[in-house]
mmCIF file of C-alpha atoms in Angstrom:
data_model
loop_
_atom_site.group_PDB
_atom_site.id
_atom_site.type_symbol
_atom_site.label_atom_id
_atom_site.label_comp_id
_atom_site.label_asym_id
_atom_site.label_seq_id
_atom_site.Cartn_x
_atom_site.Cartn_y
_atom_site.Cartn_z
ATOM 1 C CA MET O 1033 -20.346 19.480 5.067
ATOM 2 C CA PRO O 1034 -19.972 18.472 1.464
ATOM 3 C CA SER O 1035 -22.372 15.119 1.219
ATOM 4 C CA PHE O 1036 -24.019 12.664 -1.394
ATOM 5 C CA ALA O 1037 -27.799 11.281 -0.947
ATOM 6 C CA GLY O 1038 -28.542 8.016 -2.647
ATOM 7 C CA LYS O 1039 -31.528 5.718 -2.259
ATOM 8 C CA ILE O 1040 -31.643 2.254 -0.439
ATOM 9 C CA ASP O 1041 -31.881 -0.768 -2.716
ATOM 10 C CA LYS O 1042 -33.240 -3.893 -1.250
ATOM 11 C CA GLY O 1043 -32.085 -3.057 1.992
ATOM 12 C CA HIS O 1044 -28.684 -2.361 0.788
ATOM 13 C CA ILE O 1045 -26.747 1.847 -0.064
ATOM 14 C CA ILE O 1046 -24.836 0.638 -2.981
ATOM 15 C CA PHE O 1047 -22.877 3.428 -5.269
ATOM 16 C CA VAL O 1048 -19.906 4.321 -7.291
ATOM 17 C CA SER O 1049 -16.172 4.626 -5.442
ATOM 18 C CA GLY O 1050 -13.411 4.988 -7.444
ATOM 19 C CA VAL O 1051 -9.777 2.684 -6.223
ATOM 20 C CA SER O 1052 -6.502 3.394 -7.868
ATOM 21 C CA VAL O 1053 -3.049 2.416 -6.679
ATOM 22 C CA LEU O 1054 -2.011 4.549 -3.362
ATOM 23 C CA GLY O 1055 0.417 7.482 -4.655
ATOM 24 C CA LYS O 1056 -0.879 7.907 -8.033
ATOM 25 C CA SER O 1057 -4.683 9.197 -6.501
ATOM 26 C CA GLY O 1058 -4.188 12.466 -8.303
ATOM 27 C CA ASP O 1059 -4.081 10.907 -11.938
ATOM 28 C CA GLU O 1060 -7.396 10.280 -13.364
ATOM 29 C CA ALA O 1061 -6.097 7.615 -15.606
ATOM 30 C CA ASN O 1062 -5.414 5.465 -12.923
ATOM 31 C CA ARG O 1063 -8.340 6.025 -10.507
ATOM 32 C CA ARG O 1064 -10.875 3.079 -11.921
ATOM 33 C CA THR O 1065 -14.937 3.154 -10.269
ATOM 34 C CA TYR O 1066 -16.802 0.397 -8.948
ATOM 35 C CA TYR O 1067 -19.731 -0.532 -7.301
ATOM 36 C CA THR O 1068 -19.462 -0.333 -3.540
ATOM 37 C CA LEU O 1069 -21.400 -1.768 -0.844
ATOM 38 C CA LEU O 1070 -21.403 -0.165 2.971
ATOM 39 C CA ASP O 1071 -21.043 -2.312 5.201
ATOM 40 C CA THR O 1072 -21.851 -1.461 8.906
ATOM 41 C CA GLY O 1073 -21.182 -4.741 10.199
ATOM 42 C CA ALA O 1074 -18.059 -5.401 8.639
ATOM 43 C CA GLN O 1075 -14.932 -3.897 10.728
ATOM 44 C CA GLY O 1076 -12.983 -3.537 7.836
ATOM 45 C CA SER O 1077 -12.955 -3.219 4.331
ATOM 46 C CA MET O 1078 -12.691 -5.269 1.354
ATOM 47 C CA VAL O 1079 -12.081 -5.477 -2.831
ATOM 48 C CA SER O 1080 -12.902 -8.166 -5.525
ATOM 49 C CA GLN O 1081 -10.461 -10.003 -7.152
ATOM 50 C CA LYS O 1082 -11.713 -7.910 -10.394
ATOM 51 C CA VAL O 1083 -10.441 -4.791 -8.653
ATOM 52 C CA VAL O 1084 -7.299 -6.584 -8.064
ATOM 53 C CA ASP O 1085 -6.804 -7.106 -11.725
ATOM 54 C CA GLU O 1086 -8.091 -4.201 -13.391
ATOM 55 C CA VAL O 1087 -6.271 -1.785 -10.832
ATOM 56 C CA GLY O 1088 -3.229 -3.301 -10.635
ATOM 57 C CA LEU O 1089 -3.277 -4.095 -6.801
ATOM 58 C CA GLN O 1090 0.413 -5.351 -5.554
ATOM 59 C CA THR O 1091 -0.128 -7.141 -2.260
ATOM 60 C CA VAL O 1092 1.998 -6.172 1.251
ATOM 61 C CA GLY O 1093 0.497 -8.493 3.503
ATOM 62 C CA TYR O 1094 -2.084 -10.702 4.761
ATOM 63 C CA SER O 1095 -4.870 -9.755 7.211
ATOM 64 C CA PRO O 1096 -6.522 -12.224 9.758
ATOM 65 C CA ILE O 1097 -10.490 -12.412 8.366
ATOM 66 C CA LEU O 1098 -12.985 -13.797 11.144
ATOM 67 C CA PRO O 1099 -16.560 -14.273 9.054
ATOM 68 C CA VAL O 1100 -19.878 -14.994 10.891
ATOM 69 C CA THR O 1101 -19.227 -18.846 10.178
ATOM 70 C CA GLY O 1102 -16.171 -18.706 12.806
ATOM 71 C CA GLN O 1103 -13.633 -20.267 10.588
ATOM 72 C CA PRO O 1104 -10.909 -17.715 11.061
ATOM 73 C CA PHE O 1105 -8.711 -17.285 7.983
ATOM 74 C CA GLN O 1106 -5.998 -15.373 6.152
ATOM 75 C CA THR O 1107 -6.946 -13.176 3.498
ATOM 76 C CA LYS O 1108 -4.504 -10.683 1.196
ATOM 77 C CA ARG O 1109 -4.336 -6.876 1.847
ATOM 78 C CA TYR O 1110 -3.536 -4.178 -0.093
ATOM 79 C CA ARG O 1111 -2.442 -0.681 -0.167
ATOM 80 C CA VAL O 1112 -5.324 1.547 -2.094
ATOM 81 C CA HIS O 1113 -6.604 5.314 -2.259
ATOM 82 C CA LEU O 1114 -10.493 5.023 -2.176
ATOM 83 C CA ASP O 1115 -12.731 7.759 -3.106
ATOM 84 C CA ILE O 1116 -16.428 7.773 -2.104
ATOM 85 C CA PRO O 1117 -18.810 10.552 -4.138
ATOM 86 C CA VAL O 1118 -19.344 14.024 -2.144
ATOM 87 C CA GLY O 1119 -21.293 17.063 -3.408
ATOM 88 C CA SER O 1120 -19.454 19.542 -5.162
ATOM 89 C CA GLY O 1121 -19.962 23.592 -5.135
ATOM 90 C CA GLY O 1122 -21.047 23.265 -8.725
ATOM 91 C CA GLY O 1123 -23.978 20.978 -7.840
ATOM 92 C CA GLY O 1124 -22.069 17.952 -9.675
ATOM 93 C CA ILE O 1125 -20.201 15.270 -7.450
ATOM 94 C CA ASP O 1126 -16.548 14.778 -6.750
ATOM 95 C CA LEU O 1127 -14.528 11.684 -5.567
ATOM 96 C CA ARG O 1128 -12.856 12.317 -2.030
ATOM 97 C CA GLY O 1129 -11.788 10.022 0.335
ATOM 98 C CA LYS O 1130 -8.265 8.517 2.111
ATOM 99 C CA ASP O 1131 -5.781 6.093 1.594
ATOM 100 C CA ILE O 1132 -6.318 2.683 3.463
ATOM 101 C CA ASP O 1133 -5.388 -0.884 3.775
ATOM 102 C CA ILE O 1134 -7.875 -3.614 2.117
ATOM 103 C CA SER O 1135 -8.197 -6.511 2.546
ATOM 104 C CA LEU O 1136 -9.506 -9.863 -0.855
ATOM 105 C CA LEU O 1137 -13.115 -10.292 0.006
ATOM 106 C CA PRO O 1138 -13.147 -14.583 0.068
ATOM 107 C CA TYR O 1139 -15.909 -14.396 -2.421
ATOM 108 C CA ALA O 1140 -16.970 -12.756 -5.860
ATOM 109 C CA PRO O 1141 -19.933 -10.667 -5.165
ATOM 110 C CA ALA O 1142 -22.997 -10.348 -7.652
ATOM 111 C CA ASN O 1143 -23.734 -6.273 -7.309
ATOM 112 C CA HIS O 1144 -20.587 -4.870 -5.875
ATOM 113 C CA ASP O 1145 -16.814 -5.407 -6.588
ATOM 114 C CA VAL O 1146 -15.705 -2.499 -3.033
ATOM 115 C CA LEU O 1147 -16.942 -3.131 0.189
ATOM 116 C CA LEU O 1148 -16.824 -0.334 2.898
ATOM 117 C CA GLY O 1149 -16.604 -1.298 6.505
ATOM 118 C CA MET O 1150 -16.664 0.616 9.638
ATOM 119 C CA ASP O 1151 -12.073 1.151 9.402
ATOM 120 C CA PHE O 1152 -13.666 3.881 6.419
ATOM 121 C CA ILE O 1153 -17.224 4.619 7.534
ATOM 122 C CA SER O 1154 -16.062 5.860 11.397
ATOM 123 C CA GLY O 1155 -14.950 8.893 9.555
ATOM 124 C CA LEU O 1156 -17.932 9.571 7.915
ATOM 125 C CA HIS O 1157 -21.713 10.340 8.759
ATOM 126 C CA LEU O 1158 -24.436 8.680 7.408
ATOM 127 C CA THR O 1159 -28.102 9.128 7.999
ATOM 128 C CA VAL O 1160 -30.760 6.773 7.097
ATOM 129 C CA PHE O 1161 -34.148 7.753 6.427
ATOM 130 C CA GLY O 1162 -36.736 5.567 4.980
ATOM 131 C CA GLU O 1163 -35.571 4.385 1.708
ATOM 132 C CA SER O 1164 -32.521 6.787 1.436
ATOM 133 C CA TYR O 1165 -29.250 8.035 2.682
ATOM 134 C CA VAL O 1166 -26.542 10.561 3.216
ATOM 135 C CA LEU O 1167 -23.432 10.690 3.485
ATOM 136 C CA SER O 1168 -21.220 14.037 4.730
ATOM 137 C CA ILE O 1169 -17.717 14.156 5.417
#
């Protein structure tokens, strides 16, 4: 089972993932990498305005968001190919992922530009132990 291991930093699982426009995921020049927060408390995955601008994402609709404040609102939705790091046979790191609808983050995060919610995480096996984690596909 391909997997990726890392350290938990200040209670957060943050790693580098790749975002590309849907249909161009095989085009290495199209993929951009960003710091990604794994958030098991979020139902959906989201990206910052920085990702939208740099990757050139086009709006495909709107998504309802219900934040912890309880005040629902609409945010833009995009269709992307999102890759996460997994181990490779050669001892290096490969990026693998899936096509997914992703919403615009309603804030500018300080330490990440992609937030992976349960819509993406539910297809992974996550093991947390002490200050370490392992993601497996």
